[in-house]
Structures are given as structure tokens and as C-alpha cells.
mmCIF file with all atom_site columns, C-alpha atoms in Angstrom:
data_model
loop_
_atom_site.group_PDB
_atom_site.id
_atom_site.type_symbol
_atom_site.label_atom_id
_atom_site.label_alt_id
_atom_site.label_comp_id
_atom_site.label_asym_id
_atom_site.label_entity_id
_atom_site.label_seq_id
_atom_site.pdbx_PDB_ins_code
_atom_site.Cartn_x
_atom_site.Cartn_y
_atom_site.Cartn_z
_atom_site.occupancy
_atom_site.B_iso_or_equiv
_atom_site.pdbx_formal_charge
_atom_site.auth_seq_id
_atom_site.auth_comp_id
_atom_site.auth_asym_id
_atom_site.auth_atom_id
_atom_site.pdbx_PDB_model_num
ATOM 1   C CA . MET A 1 1   ? -12.520 -5.108  -8.003  1.00 0.00 ? 5   MET A CA 1
ATOM 2   C CA . ALA A 1 2   ? -11.683 -8.741  -7.041  1.00 0.00 ? 6   ALA A CA 1
ATOM 3   C CA . ASN A 1 3   ? -10.133 -9.230  -10.688 1.00 0.00 ? 7   ASN A CA 1
ATOM 4   C CA . ARG A 1 4   ? -7.997  -6.131  -10.279 1.00 0.00 ? 8   ARG A CA 1
ATOM 5   C CA . VAL A 1 5   ? -6.818  -6.901  -7.128  1.00 0.00 ? 9   VAL A CA 1
ATOM 6   C CA . SER A 1 6   ? -5.807  -10.424 -7.958  1.00 0.00 ? 10  SER A CA 1
ATOM 7   C CA . GLU A 1 7   ? -4.314  -9.224  -11.011 1.00 0.00 ? 11  GLU A CA 1
ATOM 8   C CA . ALA A 1 8   ? -2.078  -6.912  -9.199  1.00 0.00 ? 12  ALA A CA 1
ATOM 9   C CA . VAL A 1 9   ? -0.663  -9.412  -6.716  1.00 0.00 ? 13  VAL A CA 1
ATOM 10  C CA . ASP A 1 10  ? -0.157  -12.136 -9.417  1.00 0.00 ? 14  ASP A CA 1
ATOM 11  C CA . ARG A 1 11  ? 2.039   -9.571  -11.130 1.00 0.00 ? 15  ARG A CA 1
ATOM 12  C CA . LEU A 1 12  ? 3.959   -8.555  -8.322  1.00 0.00 ? 16  LEU A CA 1
ATOM 13  C CA . PHE A 1 13  ? 4.648   -12.288 -7.684  1.00 0.00 ? 17  PHE A CA 1
ATOM 14  C CA . ARG A 1 14  ? 5.752   -12.721 -11.404 1.00 0.00 ? 18  ARG A CA 1
ATOM 15  C CA . VAL A 1 15  ? 8.132   -9.778  -11.353 1.00 0.00 ? 19  VAL A CA 1
ATOM 16  C CA . ALA A 1 16  ? 9.710   -10.776 -7.923  1.00 0.00 ? 20  ALA A CA 1
ATOM 17  C CA . THR A 1 17  ? 12.442  -13.148 -7.465  1.00 0.00 ? 21  THR A CA 1
ATOM 18  C CA . SER A 1 18  ? 11.991  -16.391 -5.336  1.00 0.00 ? 22  SER A CA 1
ATOM 19  C CA . GLY A 1 19  ? 13.931  -14.841 -2.569  1.00 0.00 ? 23  GLY A CA 1
ATOM 20  C CA . GLU A 1 20  ? 11.896  -11.699 -2.885  1.00 0.00 ? 24  GLU A CA 1
ATOM 21  C CA . ALA A 1 21  ? 8.419   -13.596 -3.074  1.00 0.00 ? 25  ALA A CA 1
ATOM 22  C CA . SER A 1 22  ? 9.481   -15.488 0.215   1.00 0.00 ? 26  SER A CA 1
ATOM 23  C CA . ALA A 1 23  ? 8.844   -11.933 2.600   1.00 0.00 ? 27  ALA A CA 1
ATOM 24  C CA . LEU A 1 24  ? 7.077   -8.667  2.206   1.00 0.00 ? 28  LEU A CA 1
ATOM 25  C CA . THR A 1 25  ? 10.135  -6.431  2.280   1.00 0.00 ? 29  THR A CA 1
ATOM 26  C CA . GLY A 1 26  ? 11.561  -8.407  -0.651  1.00 0.00 ? 30  GLY A CA 1
ATOM 27  C CA . LEU A 1 27  ? 8.055   -7.747  -2.556  1.00 0.00 ? 31  LEU A CA 1
ATOM 28  C CA . VAL A 1 28  ? 8.409   -4.192  -1.854  1.00 0.00 ? 32  VAL A CA 1
ATOM 29  C CA . GLU A 1 29  ? 11.724  -4.129  -3.565  1.00 0.00 ? 33  GLU A CA 1
ATOM 30  C CA . ALA A 1 30  ? 10.265  -6.163  -6.442  1.00 0.00 ? 34  ALA A CA 1
ATOM 31  C CA . ALA A 1 31  ? 7.641   -3.296  -6.760  1.00 0.00 ? 35  ALA A CA 1
ATOM 32  C CA . ALA A 1 32  ? 9.925   -0.356  -6.663  1.00 0.00 ? 36  ALA A CA 1
ATOM 33  C CA . ARG A 1 33  ? 12.305  -2.486  -9.527  1.00 0.00 ? 37  ARG A CA 1
ATOM 34  C CA . ASP A 1 34  ? 9.539   -3.132  -11.569 1.00 0.00 ? 38  ASP A CA 1
ATOM 35  C CA . ARG A 1 35  ? 8.064   0.281   -11.380 1.00 0.00 ? 39  ARG A CA 1
ATOM 36  C CA . LYS A 1 36  ? 11.518  1.818   -11.656 1.00 0.00 ? 40  LYS A CA 1
ATOM 37  C CA . ARG A 1 37  ? 10.813  4.171   -9.009  1.00 0.00 ? 41  ARG A CA 1
ATOM 38  C CA . PRO A 1 38  ? 12.343  3.534   -5.129  1.00 0.00 ? 42  PRO A CA 1
ATOM 39  C CA . ILE A 1 39  ? 9.696   2.793   -2.272  1.00 0.00 ? 43  ILE A CA 1
ATOM 40  C CA . THR A 1 40  ? 11.162  3.540   0.941   1.00 0.00 ? 44  THR A CA 1
ATOM 41  C CA . VAL A 1 41  ? 9.516   2.337   4.054   1.00 0.00 ? 45  VAL A CA 1
ATOM 42  C CA . VAL A 1 42  ? 9.885   4.351   7.472   1.00 0.00 ? 46  VAL A CA 1
ATOM 43  C CA . GLN A 1 43  ? 8.638   3.982   10.945  1.00 0.00 ? 47  GLN A CA 1
ATOM 44  C CA . SER A 1 44  ? 6.749   7.367   11.469  1.00 0.00 ? 48  SER A CA 1
ATOM 45  C CA . HIS A 1 45  ? 7.532   9.242   14.488  1.00 0.00 ? 49  HIS A CA 1
ATOM 46  C CA . LYS A 1 46  ? 5.212   12.106  13.706  1.00 0.00 ? 50  LYS A CA 1
ATOM 47  C CA . ASN A 1 47  ? 1.469   12.235  14.512  1.00 0.00 ? 51  ASN A CA 1
ATOM 48  C CA . LEU A 1 48  ? -0.579  10.604  11.757  1.00 0.00 ? 52  LEU A CA 1
ATOM 49  C CA . PRO A 1 49  ? -4.191  11.833  11.550  1.00 0.00 ? 53  PRO A CA 1
ATOM 50  C CA . LEU A 1 50  ? -6.654  9.523   14.146  1.00 0.00 ? 54  LEU A CA 1
ATOM 51  C CA . GLY A 1 51  ? -7.218  6.240   12.910  1.00 0.00 ? 55  GLY A CA 1
ATOM 52  C CA . VAL A 1 52  ? -4.374  6.354   10.680  1.00 0.00 ? 56  VAL A CA 1
ATOM 53  C CA . PHE A 1 53  ? -1.943  3.144   10.795  1.00 0.00 ? 57  PHE A CA 1
ATOM 54  C CA . GLY A 1 54  ? 0.220   4.147   7.809   1.00 0.00 ? 58  GLY A CA 1
ATOM 55  C CA . GLN A 1 55  ? 0.455   6.578   5.010   1.00 0.00 ? 59  GLN A CA 1
ATOM 56  C CA . TRP A 1 56  ? 1.772   6.671   1.414   1.00 0.00 ? 60  TRP A CA 1
ATOM 57  C CA . VAL A 1 57  ? 3.428   9.764   0.205   1.00 0.00 ? 61  VAL A CA 1
ATOM 58  C CA . GLN A 1 58  ? 4.539   10.284  -3.252  1.00 0.00 ? 62  GLN A CA 1
ATOM 59  C CA . HIS A 1 59  ? 7.620   12.552  -3.578  1.00 0.00 ? 63  HIS A CA 1
ATOM 60  C CA . PRO A 1 60  ? 8.979   13.593  -6.887  1.00 0.00 ? 64  PRO A CA 1
ATOM 61  C CA . ASP A 1 61  ? 12.000  11.171  -6.712  1.00 0.00 ? 65  ASP A CA 1
ATOM 62  C CA . ARG A 1 62  ? 10.451  8.217   -4.712  1.00 0.00 ? 66  ARG A CA 1
ATOM 63  C CA . ASP A 1 63  ? 7.346   6.684   -3.161  1.00 0.00 ? 67  ASP A CA 1
ATOM 64  C CA . GLU A 1 64  ? 7.378   6.738   0.734   1.00 0.00 ? 68  GLU A CA 1
ATOM 65  C CA . ILE A 1 65  ? 5.369   4.318   3.093   1.00 0.00 ? 69  ILE A CA 1
ATOM 66  C CA . SER A 1 66  ? 5.267   5.460   6.792   1.00 0.00 ? 70  SER A CA 1
ATOM 67  C CA . CYS A 1 67  ? 3.870   3.068   9.321   1.00 0.00 ? 71  CYS A CA 1
ATOM 68  C CA . ALA A 1 68  ? 2.754   4.664   12.932  1.00 0.00 ? 72  ALA A CA 1
ATOM 69  C CA . GLU A 1 69  ? 5.236   3.555   15.373  1.00 0.00 ? 73  GLU A CA 1
ATOM 70  C CA . TRP A 1 70  ? 2.527   2.018   17.867  1.00 0.00 ? 74  TRP A CA 1
ATOM 71  C CA . VAL A 1 71  ? 1.191   -0.184  15.038  1.00 0.00 ? 75  VAL A CA 1
ATOM 72  C CA . HIS A 1 72  ? 1.042   -3.823  15.910  1.00 0.00 ? 76  HIS A CA 1
ATOM 73  C CA . ALA A 1 73  ? 0.274   -5.386  12.575  1.00 0.00 ? 77  ALA A CA 1
ATOM 74  C CA . ARG A 1 74  ? 3.253   -3.533  10.774  1.00 0.00 ? 78  ARG A CA 1
ATOM 75  C CA . GLU A 1 75  ? 3.178   -5.841  7.917   1.00 0.00 ? 79  GLU A CA 1
ATOM 76  C CA . ARG A 1 76  ? -0.589  -5.647  7.139   1.00 0.00 ? 80  ARG A CA 1
ATOM 77  C CA . THR A 1 77  ? -0.090  -1.778  7.042   1.00 0.00 ? 81  THR A CA 1
ATOM 78  C CA . LEU A 1 78  ? 2.568   -1.979  4.793   1.00 0.00 ? 82  LEU A CA 1
ATOM 79  C CA . ALA A 1 79  ? 0.880   -4.420  2.305   1.00 0.00 ? 83  ALA A CA 1
ATOM 80  C CA . HIS A 1 80  ? -2.242  -2.023  2.489   1.00 0.00 ? 84  HIS A CA 1
ATOM 81  C CA . GLU A 1 81  ? -0.229  0.888   1.272   1.00 0.00 ? 85  GLU A CA 1
ATOM 82  C CA . LEU A 1 82  ? 1.946   -1.053  -1.149  1.00 0.00 ? 86  LEU A CA 1
ATOM 83  C CA . GLY A 1 83  ? -1.778  -1.606  -2.443  1.00 0.00 ? 87  GLY A CA 1
ATOM 84  C CA . HIS A 1 84  ? -2.589  1.865   -2.858  1.00 0.00 ? 88  HIS A CA 1
ATOM 85  C CA . ILE A 1 85  ? 0.637   2.450   -4.954  1.00 0.00 ? 89  ILE A CA 1
ATOM 86  C CA . LEU A 1 86  ? 0.016   -0.770  -7.185  1.00 0.00 ? 90  LEU A CA 1
ATOM 87  C CA . LEU A 1 87  ? -3.403  -0.229  -7.835  1.00 0.00 ? 91  LEU A CA 1
ATOM 88  C CA . GLY A 1 88  ? -2.672  3.036   -9.089  1.00 0.00 ? 92  GLY A CA 1
ATOM 89  C CA . HIS A 1 89  ? -4.915  5.030   -6.414  1.00 0.00 ? 93  HIS A CA 1
ATOM 90  C CA . ARG A 1 90  ? -4.798  8.624   -6.374  1.00 0.00 ? 94  ARG A CA 1
ATOM 91  C CA . GLY A 1 91  ? -5.228  9.112   -2.514  1.00 0.00 ? 95  GLY A CA 1
ATOM 92  C CA . ARG A 1 92  ? -6.802  11.328  -0.156  1.00 0.00 ? 96  ARG A CA 1
ATOM 93  C CA . PRO A 1 93  ? -7.745  14.686  -1.461  1.00 0.00 ? 97  PRO A CA 1
ATOM 94  C CA . ALA A 1 94  ? -5.324  17.309  -0.273  1.00 0.00 ? 98  ALA A CA 1
ATOM 95  C CA . ARG A 1 95  ? -8.136  19.887  0.740   1.00 0.00 ? 99  ARG A CA 1
ATOM 96  C CA . GLU A 1 96  ? -9.615  17.060  3.237   1.00 0.00 ? 100 GLU A CA 1
ATOM 97  C CA . PHE A 1 97  ? -6.142  16.163  4.645   1.00 0.00 ? 101 PHE A CA 1
ATOM 98  C CA . ALA A 1 98  ? -5.188  19.757  5.595   1.00 0.00 ? 102 ALA A CA 1
ATOM 99  C CA . GLU A 1 99  ? -8.470  20.544  6.897   1.00 0.00 ? 103 GLU A CA 1
ATOM 100 C CA . GLU A 1 100 ? -7.862  17.884  9.277   1.00 0.00 ? 104 GLU A CA 1
ATOM 101 C CA . PHE A 1 101 ? -4.926  19.509  10.548  1.00 0.00 ? 105 PHE A CA 1
ATOM 102 C CA . LEU A 1 102 ? -5.818  23.123  10.321  1.00 0.00 ? 106 LEU A CA 1
ATOM 103 C CA . PRO A 1 103 ? -7.857  25.205  12.814  1.00 0.00 ? 107 PRO A CA 1
ATOM 104 C CA . THR A 1 104 ? -11.527 25.403  11.765  1.00 0.00 ? 108 THR A CA 1
ATOM 105 C CA . ALA A 1 105 ? -10.878 29.222  10.931  1.00 0.00 ? 109 ALA A CA 1
ATOM 106 C CA . ALA A 1 106 ? -8.436  28.395  8.056   1.00 0.00 ? 110 ALA A CA 1
ATOM 107 C CA . HIS A 1 107 ? -10.563 25.714  6.323   1.00 0.00 ? 111 HIS A CA 1
ATOM 108 C CA . GLY A 1 108 ? -11.947 28.640  3.956   1.00 0.00 ? 112 GLY A CA 1
ATOM 109 C CA . LEU A 1 109 ? -8.357  29.574  2.965   1.00 0.00 ? 113 LEU A CA 1
ATOM 110 C CA . ALA A 1 110 ? -7.350  25.770  2.730   1.00 0.00 ? 114 ALA A CA 1
ATOM 111 C CA . LYS A 1 111 ? -10.204 25.419  -0.146  1.00 0.00 ? 115 LYS A CA 1
ATOM 112 C CA . ILE A 1 112 ? -9.043  28.504  -1.906  1.00 0.00 ? 116 ILE A CA 1
ATOM 113 C CA . MET A 1 113 ? -5.429  27.494  -1.849  1.00 0.00 ? 117 MET A CA 1
ATOM 114 C CA . LEU A 1 114 ? -6.245  23.688  -2.567  1.00 0.00 ? 118 LEU A CA 1
ATOM 115 C CA . ARG A 1 115 ? -8.971  23.904  -4.973  1.00 0.00 ? 119 ARG A CA 1
ATOM 116 C CA . ARG A 1 116 ? -9.545  20.510  -6.422  1.00 0.00 ? 120 ARG A CA 1
ATOM 117 C CA . GLU A 1 117 ? -12.167 18.075  -7.204  1.00 0.00 ? 121 GLU A CA 1
ATOM 118 C CA . CYS A 1 118 ? -12.934 15.519  -4.636  1.00 0.00 ? 122 CYS A CA 1
ATOM 119 C CA . SER A 1 119 ? -14.428 12.285  -5.393  1.00 0.00 ? 123 SER A CA 1
ATOM 120 C CA . ASP A 1 120 ? -16.079 9.511   -3.393  1.00 0.00 ? 124 ASP A CA 1
ATOM 121 C CA . GLY A 1 121 ? -13.506 7.123   -4.534  1.00 0.00 ? 125 GLY A CA 1
ATOM 122 C CA . HIS A 1 122 ? -11.635 7.250   -1.295  1.00 0.00 ? 126 HIS A CA 1
ATOM 123 C CA . ASP A 1 123 ? -13.574 4.599   0.470   1.00 0.00 ? 127 ASP A CA 1
ATOM 124 C CA . ALA A 1 124 ? -13.648 2.122   -2.806  1.00 0.00 ? 128 ALA A CA 1
ATOM 125 C CA . GLU A 1 125 ? -9.636  2.556   -2.755  1.00 0.00 ? 129 GLU A CA 1
ATOM 126 C CA . GLU A 1 126 ? -9.541  1.661   1.026   1.00 0.00 ? 130 GLU A CA 1
ATOM 127 C CA . ILE A 1 127 ? -11.698 -1.383  0.612   1.00 0.00 ? 131 ILE A CA 1
ATOM 128 C CA . GLU A 1 128 ? -9.454  -2.247  -2.844  1.00 0.00 ? 132 GLU A CA 1
ATOM 129 C CA . ALA A 1 129 ? -6.092  -1.637  -0.886  1.00 0.00 ? 133 ALA A CA 1
ATOM 130 C CA . GLU A 1 130 ? -7.484  -3.874  2.191   1.00 0.00 ? 134 GLU A CA 1
ATOM 131 C CA . ALA A 1 131 ? -8.471  -6.923  -0.304  1.00 0.00 ? 135 ALA A CA 1
ATOM 132 C CA . PHE A 1 132 ? -4.907  -6.699  -1.798  1.00 0.00 ? 136 PHE A CA 1
ATOM 133 C CA . ALA A 1 133 ? -3.039  -6.677  1.454   1.00 0.00 ? 137 ALA A CA 1
ATOM 134 C CA . SER A 1 134 ? -5.180  -9.860  2.493   1.00 0.00 ? 138 SER A CA 1
ATOM 135 C CA . ARG A 1 135 ? -4.326  -11.578 -0.770  1.00 0.00 ? 139 ARG A CA 1
ATOM 136 C CA . LEU A 1 136 ? -0.745  -10.615 -0.498  1.00 0.00 ? 140 LEU A CA 1
ATOM 137 C CA . LEU A 1 137 ? -0.119  -11.416 2.809   1.00 0.00 ? 141 LEU A CA 1
ATOM 138 C CA . GLY A 1 138 ? -1.999  -14.778 2.219   1.00 0.00 ? 142 GLY A CA 1
ATOM 139 C CA . ARG A 1 139 ? 0.368   -15.578 -0.662  1.00 0.00 ? 143 ARG A CA 1
ATOM 140 C CA . VAL A 1 140 ? 3.530   -14.598 1.353   1.00 0.00 ? 144 VAL A CA 1
ATOM 141 C CA . ASN A 1 141 ? 2.291   -16.923 4.464   1.00 0.00 ? 145 ASN A CA 1
ATOM 142 C CA . SER A 1 142 ? 1.723   -19.632 1.963   1.00 0.00 ? 146 SER A CA 1
ATOM 143 C CA . ASN A 1 143 ? 5.407   -19.357 0.411   1.00 0.00 ? 147 ASN A CA 1
ATOM 144 C CA . GLN A 1 144 ? 6.735   -19.393 4.045   1.00 0.00 ? 148 GLN A CA 1
ATOM 145 C CA . ALA A 1 145 ? 4.885   -22.293 5.206   1.00 0.00 ? 149 ALA A CA 1
ATOM 146 C CA . SER A 1 146 ? 6.354   -24.487 2.380   1.00 0.00 ? 150 SER A CA 1
ATOM 147 C CA . ARG A 1 147 ? 10.080  -24.065 1.518   1.00 0.00 ? 151 ARG A CA 1
ATOM 148 C CA . ASN A 1 148 ? 9.810   -27.067 -1.101  1.00 0.00 ? 152 ASN A CA 1
ATOM 149 C CA . PRO A 1 149 ? 9.907   -25.351 -4.503  1.00 0.00 ? 153 PRO A CA 1
ATOM 150 C CA . GLY A 1 150 ? 7.601   -27.875 -5.912  1.00 0.00 ? 154 GLY A CA 1
ATOM 151 C CA . VAL A 1 151 ? 4.901   -27.609 -3.378  1.00 0.00 ? 155 VAL A CA 1
ATOM 152 C CA . ARG A 1 152 ? 5.160   -23.644 -3.211  1.00 0.00 ? 156 ARG A CA 1
ATOM 153 C CA . ALA A 1 153 ? 4.745   -23.809 -7.231  1.00 0.00 ? 157 ALA A CA 1
ATOM 154 C CA . ARG A 1 154 ? 1.741   -25.897 -6.957  1.00 0.00 ? 158 ARG A CA 1
ATOM 155 C CA . LEU A 1 155 ? 0.110   -23.558 -4.065  1.00 0.00 ? 159 LEU A CA 1
ATOM 156 C CA . ASP A 1 156 ? 1.046   -20.697 -6.197  1.00 0.00 ? 160 ASP A CA 1
ATOM 157 C CA . GLU A 1 157 ? -1.049  -22.612 -9.127  1.00 0.00 ? 161 GLU A CA 1
ATOM 158 C CA . ALA A 1 158 ? -3.886  -23.185 -6.946  1.00 0.00 ? 162 ALA A CA 1
ATOM 159 C CA . ILE A 1 159 ? -4.112  -19.805 -5.469  1.00 0.00 ? 163 ILE A CA 1
ATOM 160 C CA . ARG A 1 160 ? -4.317  -18.218 -9.175  1.00 0.00 ? 164 ARG A CA 1
#
């Protein structure tokens, strides 16, 4: 897992311009450009499930990351969701998500309509996305701490 996470973070910094690499919003733009698929970031005014700080939604033409409006650590949430995207995660099974919002009486119908295999990979994906967020924000913060390009290059090499 650590190797996949490191490789994903390293790749993102390789494709980002120096200006993009200095801020999380720039890295989101670099990821979108590299993937040739737009990523929009929105503040969510809708009710997310209990305990959900942010959410990644795949639309036919773009990916969307939404952060709950009450989230204090918005950058952490954004980095976590970006990790899901760049690590190729599949996300939460639709049936599980639907059952959280539907009344209990409708769960059987949801299972029939959304019949698909569910895996136990959800927890592993969350752990991996959190590791990605930690590593990514650590790199961004080290870049912001040193505006000197020579020092920044040495720091980047030391982190790799």
C-alpha cells in the first residue's frame, strides 16, 4: 500500500508545474490535466451521510469532489478524495449508499435494483486514501515552507 501511495503522490508532483505544486488547488488542476478529465471542487450544501466529510462523484464528463460546508479541515478532505481518484478506487457500493438513505422497507427493492457484488475493499481504500492525503499535504506544506527552489528541490529528493 505505501508504495502505491508514494508512487501516486510522486507522479502528481512530476506532472504539476512548480506553481501548481505549491498549493492543493493547483495539484487538483494538475491531476485533472494529467487524466484529461476535469475535476470540480464544490462546497456541499446537501446532507451527506452521517460521518462523511467529503464525497467523490463520477459524472460522465467530469469528477466532482464535494466537501461538507461544516468541515474544518477542508484541505485534508479534498486531499483524501483526490487520493481515491488517483489511486483508482471504485468507491462505495451503490446498494450500501442507497440503503443509508432509503427507509428500511425499501431496502429489498434497492438490493434488486442495484444488484452488484460488494467487496470488503472499502476499508482498505479509506486507509489508502488517508495515507495519500497525509503524504500529499506533507509535501505541499514542505514546499510552502521553503520558497527557495534549490532548497525545495533538495527537500523533494529527500522525501522520495
